[in-house]
Amino acid sequence: MTIQWFPGHMTKARRQIEDKLKLIDVAIELIDARLPLSSRNPMIDDILRDKPKLIILNKADLADPEATRKWLAHFKEQGFVAHPVDASTGKGVKEIPEQVKTLLKEKLERQIAKGMNPRPMRALIVGIPNVGKSTLINKMAGRNIAATGDRPGVTKGQQWIKTGGNLELLDTPGILWPKFEDQEVGYRLAVTGAIKEEILNVEDIAFFAVKYLLRDYSERFSERFGIEKLPAADTDNPDDIVAVLEAVGRKRGCLISGGRVDLEKASRTLLHELRAGKLGSYTLEMP
Ligand code: G4P
């Protein structure tokens, strides 16, 4: 099953963000450190145009540190400023105003040269659902901001949230949609739990989880599930991947009558253990 991607969502999201651009000095784009490609909308740079941008690799606590280092180097090579954060504990958050200041250095210097007293820097947080926008806003504000959302019928002015370090945030983040035209994008997001299982088939999600984990973390995978020698899996061969999923099911006692493996149960078990961190930190896309 493929996920429907509604161009109308994107048009609306785009307009909402474009309306806010004139209010801000800088955009803070949140992406999931485990999925730096799938968790960003490829149109974002087009939408933000020449607005300075800080990329935050959020949920860095859940990502493979070695992969995060590679991604940071990759973004740097591309001329972007990127910074790893764990918004839930606040690790990396206090450096954000400093990073923004560096991005706006020339603008701030020009203002000072003209004898102006620079007003607080203003930022908009943008990102796809579930990437941690509200968590980051709350951490930066040092308190819980009521989720405002863009509810119909509720008109209110823009609220600026003060954070430390001369930086203010718009209280409503810009929401983008992932690019679902590539169906693996949806599955990668679903493996991390960013897309609910009601939309995608759980066995398909687990299938992709096995595929990605075998490619980059096969040793850890076999250790966790006590599969001494993984079936000689070729991550491009669907039968091999299903054979591994069955081996997981057998190890976890997910069986149905006749001794066959209950694939749905095996899939849920695998995804549950992965999301509970039992397989350690992981990144599903490499630069
Ligand atoms: P959004 O506004 O972009 O939609 O995302 P939100 O802040 O609601 O975060 C989505 C989920 O991701 C939340 O978990 C949140 O706690 C978690 N999260 C955000 N940032 C981080 C991070 O840096 N590291 C980790 N490990 N998790 C993060 P939830 O299960 O939906 O809610 P709850 O468990 O917080 O109640």
mmCIF file of C-alpha atoms and ligand atoms in Angstrom:
data_model
loop_
_atom_site.group_PDB
_atom_site.id
_atom_site.type_symbol
_atom_site.label_atom_id
_atom_site.label_comp_id
_atom_site.label_asym_id
_atom_site.label_seq_id
_atom_site.Cartn_x
_atom_site.Cartn_y
_atom_site.Cartn_z
ATOM 1 C CA MET A 1 0.000 0.000 0.000
ATOM 2 C CA THR A 2 1.345 3.411 -0.858
ATOM 3 C CA ILE A 3 0.675 6.478 1.246
ATOM 4 C CA GLN A 4 -1.340 9.163 -0.401
ATOM 5 C CA TRP A 5 0.453 12.434 -0.668
ATOM 6 C CA PHE A 6 -1.851 15.360 -1.154
ATOM 7 C CA PRO A 7 -0.325 18.245 -3.070
ATOM 8 C CA GLY A 8 -2.960 20.451 -1.394
ATOM 9 C CA HIS A 9 -1.299 19.893 1.999
ATOM 10 C CA MET A 10 1.985 21.085 0.659
ATOM 11 C CA THR A 11 0.518 24.153 -1.009
ATOM 12 C CA LYS A 12 -1.167 25.186 2.231
ATOM 13 C CA ALA A 13 1.930 24.492 4.304
ATOM 14 C CA ARG A 14 4.043 26.389 1.852
ATOM 15 C CA ARG A 15 1.822 29.478 1.984
ATOM 16 C CA GLN A 16 1.733 29.429 5.755
ATOM 17 C CA ILE A 17 5.494 29.354 5.936
ATOM 18 C CA GLU A 18 5.939 31.969 3.228
ATOM 19 C CA ASP A 19 3.635 34.318 5.174
ATOM 20 C CA LYS A 20 5.875 34.008 8.200
ATOM 21 C CA LEU A 21 9.141 34.506 6.368
ATOM 22 C CA LYS A 22 8.883 38.266 6.421
ATOM 23 C CA LEU A 23 8.662 38.210 10.209
ATOM 24 C CA ILE A 24 11.852 36.290 10.835
ATOM 25 C CA ASP A 25 15.611 36.594 10.434
ATOM 26 C CA VAL A 26 16.378 32.903 10.377
ATOM 27 C CA ALA A 27 14.716 29.531 9.900
ATOM 28 C CA ILE A 28 15.531 26.594 12.135
ATOM 29 C CA GLU A 29 14.884 23.430 10.170
ATOM 30 C CA LEU A 30 14.412 20.331 12.296
ATOM 31 C CA ILE A 31 15.187 16.962 10.825
ATOM 32 C CA ASP A 32 15.389 13.518 12.418
ATOM 33 C CA ALA A 33 19.040 12.562 12.873
ATOM 34 C CA ARG A 34 18.127 8.946 12.046
ATOM 35 C CA LEU A 35 16.614 10.007 8.713
ATOM 36 C CA PRO A 36 18.232 13.213 7.535
ATOM 37 C CA LEU A 37 16.825 12.808 4.025
ATOM 38 C CA SER A 38 13.416 11.244 4.526
ATOM 39 C CA SER A 39 12.497 13.578 7.375
ATOM 40 C CA ARG A 40 12.979 16.720 5.341
ATOM 41 C CA ASN A 41 10.876 18.135 2.612
ATOM 42 C CA PRO A 42 13.050 18.624 -0.442
ATOM 43 C CA MET A 43 11.159 21.824 -1.262
ATOM 44 C CA ILE A 44 12.250 23.512 1.941
ATOM 45 C CA ASP A 45 15.189 25.367 0.426
ATOM 46 C CA ASP A 46 12.961 26.589 -2.341
ATOM 47 C CA ILE A 47 10.357 27.790 0.184
ATOM 48 C CA LEU A 48 12.883 29.522 2.423
ATOM 49 C CA ARG A 49 14.665 31.099 -0.509
ATOM 50 C CA ASP A 50 17.606 33.190 0.725
ATOM 51 C CA LYS A 51 16.541 33.158 4.383
ATOM 52 C CA PRO A 52 19.487 32.056 6.544
ATOM 53 C CA LYS A 53 18.920 28.566 7.882
ATOM 54 C CA LEU A 54 20.170 26.439 10.731
ATOM 55 C CA ILE A 55 19.681 22.696 10.336
ATOM 56 C CA ILE A 56 19.046 20.827 13.580
ATOM 57 C CA LEU A 57 19.559 17.083 13.604
ATOM 58 C CA ASN A 58 17.124 16.336 16.388
ATOM 59 C CA LYS A 59 16.745 13.039 18.274
ATOM 60 C CA ALA A 60 20.498 12.711 18.023
ATOM 61 C CA ASP A 61 20.264 10.551 21.156
ATOM 62 C CA LEU A 62 18.547 7.864 19.081
ATOM 63 C CA ALA A 63 20.886 8.091 16.081
ATOM 64 C CA ASP A 64 24.162 6.329 15.411
ATOM 65 C CA PRO A 65 26.821 8.867 16.559
ATOM 66 C CA GLU A 66 29.209 7.876 13.777
ATOM 67 C CA ALA A 67 26.498 8.429 11.168
ATOM 68 C CA THR A 68 25.609 11.786 12.740
ATOM 69 C CA ARG A 69 29.252 12.865 12.422
ATOM 70 C CA LYS A 70 29.150 11.931 8.741
ATOM 71 C CA TRP A 71 25.927 13.860 8.207
ATOM 72 C CA LEU A 72 27.307 16.957 9.932
ATOM 73 C CA ALA A 73 30.352 16.846 7.668
ATOM 74 C CA HIS A 74 28.096 16.318 4.668
ATOM 75 C CA PHE A 75 25.929 19.356 5.443
ATOM 76 C CA LYS A 76 29.027 21.450 6.081
ATOM 77 C CA GLU A 77 30.406 20.458 2.696
ATOM 78 C CA GLN A 78 27.151 21.607 1.155
ATOM 79 C CA GLY A 79 27.551 24.995 2.804
ATOM 80 C CA PHE A 80 24.927 24.519 5.542
ATOM 81 C CA VAL A 81 25.296 25.002 9.259
ATOM 82 C CA ALA A 82 24.005 21.897 11.037
ATOM 83 C CA HIS A 83 23.913 21.071 14.729
ATOM 84 C CA PRO A 84 22.935 17.878 16.621
ATOM 85 C CA VAL A 85 20.357 18.188 19.411
ATOM 86 C CA ASP A 86 18.426 15.994 21.802
ATOM 87 C CA ALA A 87 15.415 18.205 22.433
ATOM 88 C CA SER A 88 13.892 15.859 24.997
ATOM 89 C CA THR A 89 16.809 16.208 27.429
ATOM 90 C CA GLY A 90 17.957 19.563 26.100
ATOM 91 C CA LYS A 91 21.408 18.398 25.048
ATOM 92 C CA GLY A 92 22.750 20.792 22.397
ATOM 93 C CA VAL A 93 19.876 23.260 22.876
ATOM 94 C CA LYS A 94 21.779 25.983 24.664
ATOM 95 C CA GLU A 95 24.183 26.320 21.709
ATOM 96 C CA ILE A 96 21.357 27.214 19.294
ATOM 97 C CA PRO A 97 21.274 31.008 19.919
ATOM 98 C CA GLU A 98 25.046 31.126 19.413
ATOM 99 C CA GLN A 99 24.731 29.211 16.122
ATOM 100 C CA VAL A 100 22.005 31.580 14.950
ATOM 101 C CA LYS A 101 24.139 34.554 15.898
ATOM 102 C CA THR A 102 26.981 33.192 13.777
ATOM 103 C CA LEU A 103 24.605 32.781 10.837
ATOM 104 C CA LEU A 104 23.414 36.374 11.204
ATOM 105 C CA LYS A 105 26.835 37.799 11.993
ATOM 106 C CA GLU A 106 27.039 40.092 8.975
ATOM 107 C CA LYS A 107 23.518 41.416 9.388
ATOM 108 C CA LEU A 108 24.108 42.136 13.068
ATOM 109 C CA GLU A 109 27.429 43.829 12.324
ATOM 110 C CA ARG A 110 25.810 46.031 9.697
ATOM 111 C CA GLN A 111 23.173 47.121 12.196
ATOM 112 C CA ILE A 112 25.794 47.936 14.792
ATOM 113 C CA ALA A 113 27.876 49.858 12.216
ATOM 114 C CA LYS A 114 24.807 51.984 11.479
ATOM 115 C CA GLY A 115 24.558 52.753 15.165
ATOM 116 C CA MET A 116 21.459 50.592 15.597
ATOM 117 C CA ASN A 117 20.918 48.519 18.673
ATOM 118 C CA PRO A 118 20.193 45.053 17.216
ATOM 119 C CA ARG A 119 16.743 43.826 18.241
ATOM 120 C CA PRO A 120 16.398 40.198 19.294
ATOM 121 C CA MET A 121 16.991 37.711 16.482
ATOM 122 C CA ARG A 122 13.736 36.127 15.368
ATOM 123 C CA ALA A 123 13.369 32.544 14.217
ATOM 124 C CA LEU A 124 10.774 30.150 12.881
ATOM 125 C CA ILE A 125 11.053 26.446 13.576
ATOM 126 C CA VAL A 126 10.040 24.282 10.626
ATOM 127 C CA GLY A 127 9.819 20.550 10.152
ATOM 128 C CA ILE A 128 7.610 17.566 9.400
ATOM 129 C CA PRO A 129 5.186 16.245 12.055
ATOM 130 C CA ASN A 130 6.753 14.364 14.985
ATOM 131 C CA VAL A 131 10.261 15.598 14.403
ATOM 132 C CA GLY A 132 10.256 17.339 17.787
ATOM 133 C CA LYS A 133 9.243 20.929 17.022
ATOM 134 C CA SER A 134 7.085 21.419 20.143
ATOM 135 C CA THR A 135 9.605 19.662 22.334
ATOM 136 C CA LEU A 136 12.351 21.993 21.114
ATOM 137 C CA ILE A 137 10.220 25.120 21.482
ATOM 138 C CA ASN A 138 9.391 24.138 25.064
ATOM 139 C CA LYS A 139 13.019 23.417 25.872
ATOM 140 C CA MET A 140 14.177 26.709 24.396
ATOM 141 C CA ALA A 141 11.437 28.603 26.210
ATOM 142 C CA GLY A 142 12.271 26.860 29.457
ATOM 143 C CA ARG A 143 8.589 26.165 30.064
ATOM 144 C CA ASN A 144 5.643 24.423 28.468
ATOM 145 C CA ILE A 145 3.996 26.482 25.787
ATOM 146 C CA ALA A 146 0.415 25.438 25.186
ATOM 147 C CA ALA A 147 0.153 23.813 21.789
ATOM 148 C CA THR A 148 -1.526 26.461 19.710
ATOM 149 C CA GLY A 149 -1.655 24.870 16.290
ATOM 150 C CA ASP A 150 -3.386 26.498 13.369
ATOM 151 C CA ARG A 151 -6.907 25.718 14.479
ATOM 152 C CA PRO A 152 -9.746 26.894 12.308
ATOM 153 C CA GLY A 153 -11.779 29.625 13.894
ATOM 154 C CA VAL A 154 -9.046 30.604 16.304
ATOM 155 C CA THR A 155 -7.537 33.845 15.184
ATOM 156 C CA LYS A 156 -4.737 35.223 17.197
ATOM 157 C CA GLY A 157 -1.707 37.337 16.650
ATOM 158 C CA GLN A 158 1.772 35.919 16.352
ATOM 159 C CA GLN A 159 3.336 35.314 19.702
ATOM 160 C CA TRP A 160 7.054 35.626 20.183
ATOM 161 C CA ILE A 161 8.613 33.300 22.666
ATOM 162 C CA LYS A 162 11.682 34.562 24.456
ATOM 163 C CA THR A 163 14.535 32.132 24.790
ATOM 164 C CA GLY A 164 17.876 32.912 26.384
ATOM 165 C CA GLY A 165 20.566 34.455 24.207
ATOM 166 C CA ASN A 166 18.690 37.292 22.476
ATOM 167 C CA LEU A 167 16.679 34.911 20.299
ATOM 168 C CA GLU A 168 12.903 34.852 19.907
ATOM 169 C CA LEU A 169 10.815 32.102 18.352
ATOM 170 C CA LEU A 170 7.462 32.230 16.645
ATOM 171 C CA ASP A 171 5.144 30.151 18.825
ATOM 172 C CA THR A 172 3.613 28.219 15.920
ATOM 173 C CA PRO A 173 6.151 26.167 14.022
ATOM 174 C CA GLY A 174 5.983 25.733 10.260
ATOM 175 C CA ILE A 175 4.732 22.258 9.429
ATOM 176 C CA LEU A 176 6.015 20.540 6.325
ATOM 177 C CA TRP A 177 5.062 17.217 4.849
ATOM 178 C CA PRO A 178 7.540 14.522 3.983
ATOM 179 C CA LYS A 179 7.951 13.691 0.335
ATOM 180 C CA PHE A 180 5.831 10.576 0.015
ATOM 181 C CA GLU A 181 6.232 10.101 -3.711
ATOM 182 C CA ASP A 182 9.141 7.821 -2.943
ATOM 183 C CA GLN A 183 7.457 5.034 -1.037
ATOM 184 C CA GLU A 184 10.580 4.077 0.916
ATOM 185 C CA VAL A 185 10.462 7.517 2.531
ATOM 186 C CA GLY A 186 7.178 6.527 4.171
ATOM 187 C CA TYR A 187 8.549 3.201 5.329
ATOM 188 C CA ARG A 188 11.690 4.731 6.778
ATOM 189 C CA LEU A 189 9.548 7.190 8.734
ATOM 190 C CA ALA A 190 7.280 4.358 9.850
ATOM 191 C CA VAL A 191 10.220 2.278 11.110
ATOM 192 C CA THR A 192 11.074 5.113 13.517
ATOM 193 C CA GLY A 193 7.428 5.416 14.562
ATOM 194 C CA ALA A 194 6.914 8.830 12.939
ATOM 195 C CA ILE A 195 4.040 7.428 10.850
ATOM 196 C CA LYS A 196 1.350 5.445 12.556
ATOM 197 C CA GLU A 197 0.933 1.777 11.781
ATOM 198 C CA GLU A 198 -2.720 2.167 10.853
ATOM 199 C CA ILE A 199 -1.580 3.750 7.607
ATOM 200 C CA LEU A 200 0.999 1.192 6.598
ATOM 201 C CA ASN A 201 1.020 -2.568 6.979
ATOM 202 C CA VAL A 202 3.087 -3.576 10.014
ATOM 203 C CA GLU A 203 4.693 -6.504 8.211
ATOM 204 C CA ASP A 204 5.842 -4.198 5.443
ATOM 205 C CA ILE A 205 7.292 -1.769 7.965
ATOM 206 C CA ALA A 206 9.169 -4.599 9.697
ATOM 207 C CA PHE A 207 10.359 -5.818 6.312
ATOM 208 C CA PHE A 208 12.031 -2.476 5.656
ATOM 209 C CA ALA A 209 13.382 -2.349 9.211
ATOM 210 C CA VAL A 210 15.109 -5.708 8.671
ATOM 211 C CA LYS A 211 16.404 -4.574 5.310
ATOM 212 C CA TYR A 212 18.015 -1.403 6.695
ATOM 213 C CA LEU A 213 19.303 -3.019 9.882
ATOM 214 C CA LEU A 214 20.930 -5.912 8.047
ATOM 215 C CA ARG A 215 22.650 -3.513 5.729
ATOM 216 C CA ASP A 216 24.319 -1.445 8.440
ATOM 217 C CA TYR A 217 23.909 -3.208 11.766
ATOM 218 C CA SER A 218 23.839 -6.918 11.012
ATOM 219 C CA GLU A 219 26.122 -7.914 13.877
ATOM 220 C CA ARG A 220 24.017 -6.158 16.472
ATOM 221 C CA PHE A 221 20.905 -7.598 14.904
ATOM 222 C CA SER A 222 22.069 -11.198 15.155
ATOM 223 C CA GLU A 223 23.275 -10.633 18.714
ATOM 224 C CA ARG A 224 19.982 -9.181 19.852
ATOM 225 C CA PHE A 225 17.879 -11.941 18.406
ATOM 226 C CA GLY A 226 20.307 -14.718 19.213
ATOM 227 C CA ILE A 227 20.540 -15.717 15.606
ATOM 228 C CA GLU A 228 24.080 -17.010 15.489
ATOM 229 C CA LYS A 229 24.440 -17.096 11.801
ATOM 230 C CA LEU A 230 22.015 -14.913 9.924
ATOM 231 C CA PRO A 231 20.460 -16.640 6.962
ATOM 232 C CA ALA A 232 22.729 -15.541 4.112
ATOM 233 C CA ALA A 233 20.620 -12.457 3.606
ATOM 234 C CA ASP A 234 20.887 -10.354 0.541
ATOM 235 C CA THR A 235 19.222 -7.056 1.439
ATOM 236 C CA ASP A 236 17.965 -6.716 -2.116
ATOM 237 C CA ASN A 237 16.236 -10.075 -2.073
ATOM 238 C CA PRO A 238 12.773 -9.944 -0.462
ATOM 239 C CA ASP A 239 12.725 -13.691 0.251
ATOM 240 C CA ASP A 240 15.935 -13.449 2.234
ATOM 241 C CA ILE A 241 14.568 -10.596 4.294
ATOM 242 C CA VAL A 242 11.368 -12.469 5.069
ATOM 243 C CA ALA A 243 13.490 -15.479 6.075
ATOM 244 C CA VAL A 244 15.290 -13.285 8.623
ATOM 245 C CA LEU A 245 11.997 -11.922 9.921
ATOM 246 C CA GLU A 246 10.807 -15.517 10.327
ATOM 247 C CA ALA A 247 13.976 -16.391 12.212
ATOM 248 C CA VAL A 248 13.241 -13.477 14.563
ATOM 249 C CA GLY A 249 9.671 -14.756 15.035
ATOM 250 C CA ARG A 250 10.903 -18.244 15.839
ATOM 251 C CA LYS A 251 13.370 -16.891 18.401
ATOM 252 C CA ARG A 252 10.635 -14.840 20.046
ATOM 253 C CA GLY A 253 8.100 -17.672 20.008
ATOM 254 C CA CYS A 254 5.733 -15.949 17.579
ATOM 255 C CA LEU A 255 4.202 -19.138 16.210
ATOM 256 C CA ILE A 256 0.848 -20.246 14.907
ATOM 257 C CA SER A 257 -0.570 -23.719 14.556
ATOM 258 C CA GLY A 258 1.578 -26.056 12.540
ATOM 259 C CA GLY A 259 4.709 -24.360 13.863
ATOM 260 C CA ARG A 260 4.567 -21.624 11.274
ATOM 261 C CA VAL A 261 5.761 -18.150 12.173
ATOM 262 C CA ASP A 262 3.140 -15.507 12.921
ATOM 263 C CA LEU A 263 4.690 -12.779 10.793
ATOM 264 C CA GLU A 264 2.480 -10.014 12.092
ATOM 265 C CA LYS A 265 3.418 -10.790 15.683
ATOM 266 C CA ALA A 266 7.082 -11.133 14.748
ATOM 267 C CA SER A 267 6.903 -7.747 13.021
ATOM 268 C CA ARG A 268 5.333 -6.038 16.029
ATOM 269 C CA THR A 269 7.905 -7.587 18.348
ATOM 270 C CA LEU A 270 10.809 -6.473 16.190
ATOM 271 C CA LEU A 271 9.530 -2.910 15.818
ATOM 272 C CA HIS A 272 8.732 -2.688 19.516
ATOM 273 C CA GLU A 273 12.249 -3.748 20.480
ATOM 274 C CA LEU A 274 13.822 -1.419 17.931
ATOM 275 C CA ARG A 275 11.812 1.587 19.103
ATOM 276 C CA ALA A 276 12.443 0.770 22.749
ATOM 277 C CA GLY A 277 16.134 1.164 21.976
ATOM 278 C CA LYS A 278 16.940 -2.529 22.464
ATOM 279 C CA LEU A 279 18.991 -2.586 19.284
ATOM 280 C CA GLY A 280 20.896 0.522 20.272
ATOM 281 C CA SER A 281 21.075 3.772 18.367
ATOM 282 C CA TYR A 282 20.754 3.577 14.620
ATOM 283 C CA THR A 283 20.580 5.713 11.494
ATOM 284 C CA LEU A 284 18.636 4.487 8.497
ATOM 285 C CA GLU A 285 20.199 6.714 5.849
ATOM 286 C CA MET A 286 23.826 7.489 5.251
ATOM 287 C CA PRO A 287 25.117 10.463 3.293
HETATM 288 P P1 G4P B 1 6.297 17.858 16.603
HETATM 289 O O1 G4P B 1 5.942 19.058 17.425
HETATM 290 O O2 G4P B 1 7.355 18.146 15.594
HETATM 291 O O3 G4P B 1 5.127 17.169 15.983
HETATM 292 O O4 G4P B 1 6.986 16.773 17.569
HETATM 293 P P2 G4P B 1 6.907 16.645 19.164
HETATM 294 O O5 G4P B 1 7.681 17.737 19.821
HETATM 295 O O6 G4P B 1 5.493 16.454 19.565
HETATM 296 O O7 G4P B 1 7.731 15.292 19.372
HETATM 297 C C1 G4P B 1 7.295 14.056 18.866
HETATM 298 C C2 G4P B 1 7.830 12.950 19.723
HETATM 299 O O8 G4P B 1 9.265 12.920 19.650
HETATM 300 C C3 G4P B 1 7.502 13.088 21.205
HETATM 301 O O9 G4P B 1 7.355 11.775 21.726
HETATM 302 C C4 G4P B 1 8.766 13.696 21.767
HETATM 303 O O10 G4P B 1 8.926 13.432 23.145
HETATM 304 C C5 G4P B 1 9.818 12.990 20.966
HETATM 305 N N1 G4P B 1 11.075 13.745 20.869
HETATM 306 C C6 G4P B 1 11.232 15.034 20.488
HETATM 307 N N2 G4P B 1 12.535 15.362 20.482
HETATM 308 C C7 G4P B 1 13.228 14.258 20.865
HETATM 309 C C8 G4P B 1 14.628 13.962 21.034
HETATM 310 O O11 G4P B 1 15.512 14.787 20.785
HETATM 311 N N3 G4P B 1 14.936 12.708 21.441
HETATM 312 C C9 G4P B 1 13.991 11.764 21.671
HETATM 313 N N4 G4P B 1 14.397 10.553 22.077
HETATM 314 N N5 G4P B 1 12.671 12.004 21.515
HETATM 315 C C10 G4P B 1 12.294 13.235 21.118
HETATM 316 P P3 G4P B 1 5.953 11.130 21.979
HETATM 317 O O12 G4P B 1 6.193 9.701 22.250
HETATM 318 O O13 G4P B 1 5.022 11.495 20.874
HETATM 319 O O14 G4P B 1 5.436 11.849 23.224
HETATM 320 P P4 G4P B 1 6.047 11.810 24.716
HETATM 321 O O15 G4P B 1 6.724 10.479 24.873
HETATM 322 O O16 G4P B 1 7.007 12.925 24.832
HETATM 323 O O17 G4P B 1 4.849 11.979 25.535
#
